CSV table of C-alpha atoms in Angstrom, one decimal:
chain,number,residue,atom,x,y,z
A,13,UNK,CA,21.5,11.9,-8.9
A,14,UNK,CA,17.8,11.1,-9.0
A,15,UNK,CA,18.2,8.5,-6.4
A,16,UNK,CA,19.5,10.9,-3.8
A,17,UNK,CA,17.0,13.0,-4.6
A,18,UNK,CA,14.6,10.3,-4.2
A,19,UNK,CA,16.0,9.2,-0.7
A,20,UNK,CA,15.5,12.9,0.7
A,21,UNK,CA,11.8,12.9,-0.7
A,22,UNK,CA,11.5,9.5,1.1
A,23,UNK,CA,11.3,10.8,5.1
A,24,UNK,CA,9.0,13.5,4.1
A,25,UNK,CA,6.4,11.0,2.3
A,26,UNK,CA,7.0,8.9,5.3
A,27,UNK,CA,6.3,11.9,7.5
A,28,UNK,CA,2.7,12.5,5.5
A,29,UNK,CA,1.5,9.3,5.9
A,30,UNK,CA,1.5,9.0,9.4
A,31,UNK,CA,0.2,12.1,9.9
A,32,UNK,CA,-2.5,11.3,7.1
A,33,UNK,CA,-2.5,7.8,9.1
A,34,UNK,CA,-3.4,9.9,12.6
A,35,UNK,CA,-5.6,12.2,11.2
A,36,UNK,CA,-7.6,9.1,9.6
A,37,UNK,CA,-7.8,7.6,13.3
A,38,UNK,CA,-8.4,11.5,15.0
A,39,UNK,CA,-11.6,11.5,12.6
A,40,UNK,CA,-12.9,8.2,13.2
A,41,UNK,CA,-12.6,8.8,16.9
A,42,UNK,CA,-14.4,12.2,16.5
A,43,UNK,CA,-16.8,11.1,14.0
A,44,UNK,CA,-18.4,8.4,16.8
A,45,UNK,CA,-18.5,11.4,19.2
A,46,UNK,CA,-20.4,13.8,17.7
A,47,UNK,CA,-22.2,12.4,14.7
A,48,UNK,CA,-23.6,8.9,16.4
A,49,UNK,CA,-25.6,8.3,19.1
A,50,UNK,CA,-22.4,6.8,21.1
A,51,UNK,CA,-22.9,9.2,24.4
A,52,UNK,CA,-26.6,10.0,23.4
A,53,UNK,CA,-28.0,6.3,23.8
A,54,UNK,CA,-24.6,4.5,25.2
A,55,UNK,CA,-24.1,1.2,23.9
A,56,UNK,CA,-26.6,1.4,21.1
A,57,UNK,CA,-24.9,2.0,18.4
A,58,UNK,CA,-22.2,-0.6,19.5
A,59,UNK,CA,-24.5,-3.2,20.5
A,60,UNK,CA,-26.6,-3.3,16.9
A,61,UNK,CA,-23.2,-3.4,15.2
A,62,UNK,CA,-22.0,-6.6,17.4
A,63,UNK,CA,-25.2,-8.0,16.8
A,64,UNK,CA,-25.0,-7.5,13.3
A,65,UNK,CA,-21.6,-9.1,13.5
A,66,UNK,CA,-22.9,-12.3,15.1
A,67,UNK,CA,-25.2,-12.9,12.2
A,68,UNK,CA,-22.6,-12.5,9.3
A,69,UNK,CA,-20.9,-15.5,8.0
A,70,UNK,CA,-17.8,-13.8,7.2
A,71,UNK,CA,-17.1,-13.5,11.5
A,72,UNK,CA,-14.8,-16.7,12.2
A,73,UNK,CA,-16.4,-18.9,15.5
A,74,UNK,CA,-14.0,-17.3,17.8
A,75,UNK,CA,-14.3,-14.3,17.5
A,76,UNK,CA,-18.3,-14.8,17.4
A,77,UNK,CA,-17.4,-16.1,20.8
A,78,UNK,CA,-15.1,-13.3,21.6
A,79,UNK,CA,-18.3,-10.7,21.0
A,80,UNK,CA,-20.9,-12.6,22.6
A,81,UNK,CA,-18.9,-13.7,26.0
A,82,UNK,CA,-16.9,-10.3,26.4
A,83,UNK,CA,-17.7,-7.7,24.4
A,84,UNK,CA,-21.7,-7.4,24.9
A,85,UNK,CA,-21.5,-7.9,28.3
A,86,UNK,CA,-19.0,-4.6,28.4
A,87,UNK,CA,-20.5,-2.9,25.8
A,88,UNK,CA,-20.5,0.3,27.7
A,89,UNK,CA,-17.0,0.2,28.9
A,90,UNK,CA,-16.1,0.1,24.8
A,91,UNK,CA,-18.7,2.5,24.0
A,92,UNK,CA,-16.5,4.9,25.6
A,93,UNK,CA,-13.0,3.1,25.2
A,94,UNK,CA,-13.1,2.9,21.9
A,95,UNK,CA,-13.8,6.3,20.6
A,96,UNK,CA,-11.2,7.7,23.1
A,97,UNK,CA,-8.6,5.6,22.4
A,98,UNK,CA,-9.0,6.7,18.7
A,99,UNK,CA,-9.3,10.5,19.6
A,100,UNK,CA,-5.5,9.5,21.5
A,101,UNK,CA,-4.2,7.1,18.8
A,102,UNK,CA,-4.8,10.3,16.3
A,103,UNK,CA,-3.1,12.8,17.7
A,104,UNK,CA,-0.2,10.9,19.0
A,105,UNK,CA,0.3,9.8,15.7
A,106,UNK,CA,-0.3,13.6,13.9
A,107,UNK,CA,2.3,14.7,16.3
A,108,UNK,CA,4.7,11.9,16.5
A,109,UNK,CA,4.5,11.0,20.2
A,110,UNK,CA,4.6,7.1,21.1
A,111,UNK,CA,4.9,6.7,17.3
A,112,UNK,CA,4.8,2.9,17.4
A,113,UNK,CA,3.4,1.7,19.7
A,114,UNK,CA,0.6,4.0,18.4
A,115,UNK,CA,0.8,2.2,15.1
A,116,UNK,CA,0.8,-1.1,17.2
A,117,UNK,CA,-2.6,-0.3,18.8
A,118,UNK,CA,-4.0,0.8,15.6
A,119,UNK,CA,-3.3,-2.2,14.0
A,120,UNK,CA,-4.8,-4.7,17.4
A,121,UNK,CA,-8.0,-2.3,16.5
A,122,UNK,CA,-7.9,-2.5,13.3
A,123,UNK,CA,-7.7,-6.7,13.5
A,124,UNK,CA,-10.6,-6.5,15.7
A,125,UNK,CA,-12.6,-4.4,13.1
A,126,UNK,CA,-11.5,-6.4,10.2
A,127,UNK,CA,-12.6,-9.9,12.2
A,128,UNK,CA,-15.9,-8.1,12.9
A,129,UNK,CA,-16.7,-8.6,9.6
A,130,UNK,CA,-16.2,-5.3,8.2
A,131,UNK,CA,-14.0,-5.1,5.4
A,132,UNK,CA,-13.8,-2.4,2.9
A,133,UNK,CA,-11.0,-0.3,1.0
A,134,UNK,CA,-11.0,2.5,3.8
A,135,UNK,CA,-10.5,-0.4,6.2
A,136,UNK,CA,-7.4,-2.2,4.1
A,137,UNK,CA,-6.0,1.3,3.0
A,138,UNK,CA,-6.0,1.9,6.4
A,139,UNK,CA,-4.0,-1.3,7.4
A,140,UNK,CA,-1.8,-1.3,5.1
A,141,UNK,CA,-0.7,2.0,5.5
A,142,UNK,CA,0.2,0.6,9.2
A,143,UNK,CA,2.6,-1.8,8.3
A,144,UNK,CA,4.1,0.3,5.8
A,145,UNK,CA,4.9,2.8,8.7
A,146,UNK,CA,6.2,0.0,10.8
A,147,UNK,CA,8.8,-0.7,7.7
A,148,UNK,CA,9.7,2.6,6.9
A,149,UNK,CA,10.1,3.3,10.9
A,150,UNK,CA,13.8,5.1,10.8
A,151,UNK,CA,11.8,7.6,8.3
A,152,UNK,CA,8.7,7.7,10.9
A,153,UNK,CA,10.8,9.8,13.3
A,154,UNK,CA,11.4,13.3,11.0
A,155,UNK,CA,9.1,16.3,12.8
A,156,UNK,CA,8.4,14.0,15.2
A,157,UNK,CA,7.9,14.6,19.3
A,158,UNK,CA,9.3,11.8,20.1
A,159,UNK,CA,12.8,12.8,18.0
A,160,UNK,CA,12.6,15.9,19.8
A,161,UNK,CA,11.9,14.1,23.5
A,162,UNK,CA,14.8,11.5,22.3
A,163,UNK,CA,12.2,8.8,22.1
A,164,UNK,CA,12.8,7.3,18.7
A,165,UNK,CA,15.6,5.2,20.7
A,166,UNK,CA,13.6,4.0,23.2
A,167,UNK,CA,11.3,2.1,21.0
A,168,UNK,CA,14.3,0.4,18.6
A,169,UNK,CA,16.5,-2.7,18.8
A,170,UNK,CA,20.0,-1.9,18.9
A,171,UNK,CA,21.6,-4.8,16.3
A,172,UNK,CA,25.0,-3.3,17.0
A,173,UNK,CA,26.7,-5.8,18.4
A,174,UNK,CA,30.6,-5.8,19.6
A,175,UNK,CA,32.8,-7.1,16.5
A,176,UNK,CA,35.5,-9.0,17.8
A,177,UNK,CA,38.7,-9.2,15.2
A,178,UNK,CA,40.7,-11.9,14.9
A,179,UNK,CA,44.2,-11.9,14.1
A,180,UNK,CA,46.4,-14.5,12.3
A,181,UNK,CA,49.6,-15.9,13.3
A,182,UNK,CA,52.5,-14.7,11.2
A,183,UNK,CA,53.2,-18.3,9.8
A,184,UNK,CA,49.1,-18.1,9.0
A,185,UNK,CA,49.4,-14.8,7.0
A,186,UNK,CA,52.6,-16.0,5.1
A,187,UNK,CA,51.2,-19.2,4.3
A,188,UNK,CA,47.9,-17.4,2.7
A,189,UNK,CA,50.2,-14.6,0.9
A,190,UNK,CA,52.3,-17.7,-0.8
A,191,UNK,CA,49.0,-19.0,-2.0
């Protein structure tokens, strides 16, 4: 009995991460908007971090390169990308629209922020709490917009092949019923 109870439980806890998990990206999104200088001084903020990046030792070569040939020279196009595409990220998740390939995003972002150099708790809580979504994904889809638009299919792999049966000659089925 406590296992069925336990399986019930299961979607719901499922249900209240992501939207835990969207509200996390909703407030990171929001948080650049109005507390940092993002749209005051565009590209400051962004550029100092990158430049900090460069200088730790933690930032594998590649991605140094990555920074210093791409991202500086389009600092400004992230400076506003990236805080909208959180904002988005958020409240698709909170509300269960594009579920995965919401969590898909978050996790290319969070990669990026992790190979930045900045890892913390917040930052592995956060990733792990992605993949765990991604395994749990047929519980994802309770109070969910895309359950309601029909969506949940549309991101799945059907496995359900067509099983074939194969039957045995009588002489076959006597032989084995001798045995």
């Amino acid at each position: 009995m406590k296992i069925s109870k336990n399986i019930r439980v299961l979607p719901s806890l499922i249900v209240l991460m992501r939207v835990l998990f969207g509200i996390g990206w909703l407030l990171a999104g929001v948080t650049k908007l109005t507390e940092r200088s993002w749209f005051k001084e565009p590209g400051l903020f962004l550029s100092e971090y990158l430049m900090g990046a460069l200088q730790n030792s933690n930032v594998p070569n590649f991605y140094k390169i990555f920074i210093e040939n791409v991202v500086l020279e389009h600092v400004i196009i992230f400076n506003y990308v990236i805080p909208i595409v959180q904002i988005i990220l958020g409240l698709f998740l909170v509300v269960g629209l594009f579920t995965i390939p919401s969590i898909l995003v978050c996790l290319f972002m969070h990669i990026n922020f992790i190979l930045s150099g900045n890892m913390n708790l917040i930052s592995l809580v956060l990733y792990t709490n992605a993949f765990s979504l991604i395994i749990f994904r047929k519980n994802l889809y309770h109070f969910s917009l895309d359950k309601h638009f029909k969506l949940a299919t549309l991101f799945t792999i059907n496995r359900n092949k067509k099983e074939t049966t194969v039957s045995m000659s009588p002489n076959k089925e006597k032989l084995l019923s001798n045995s």
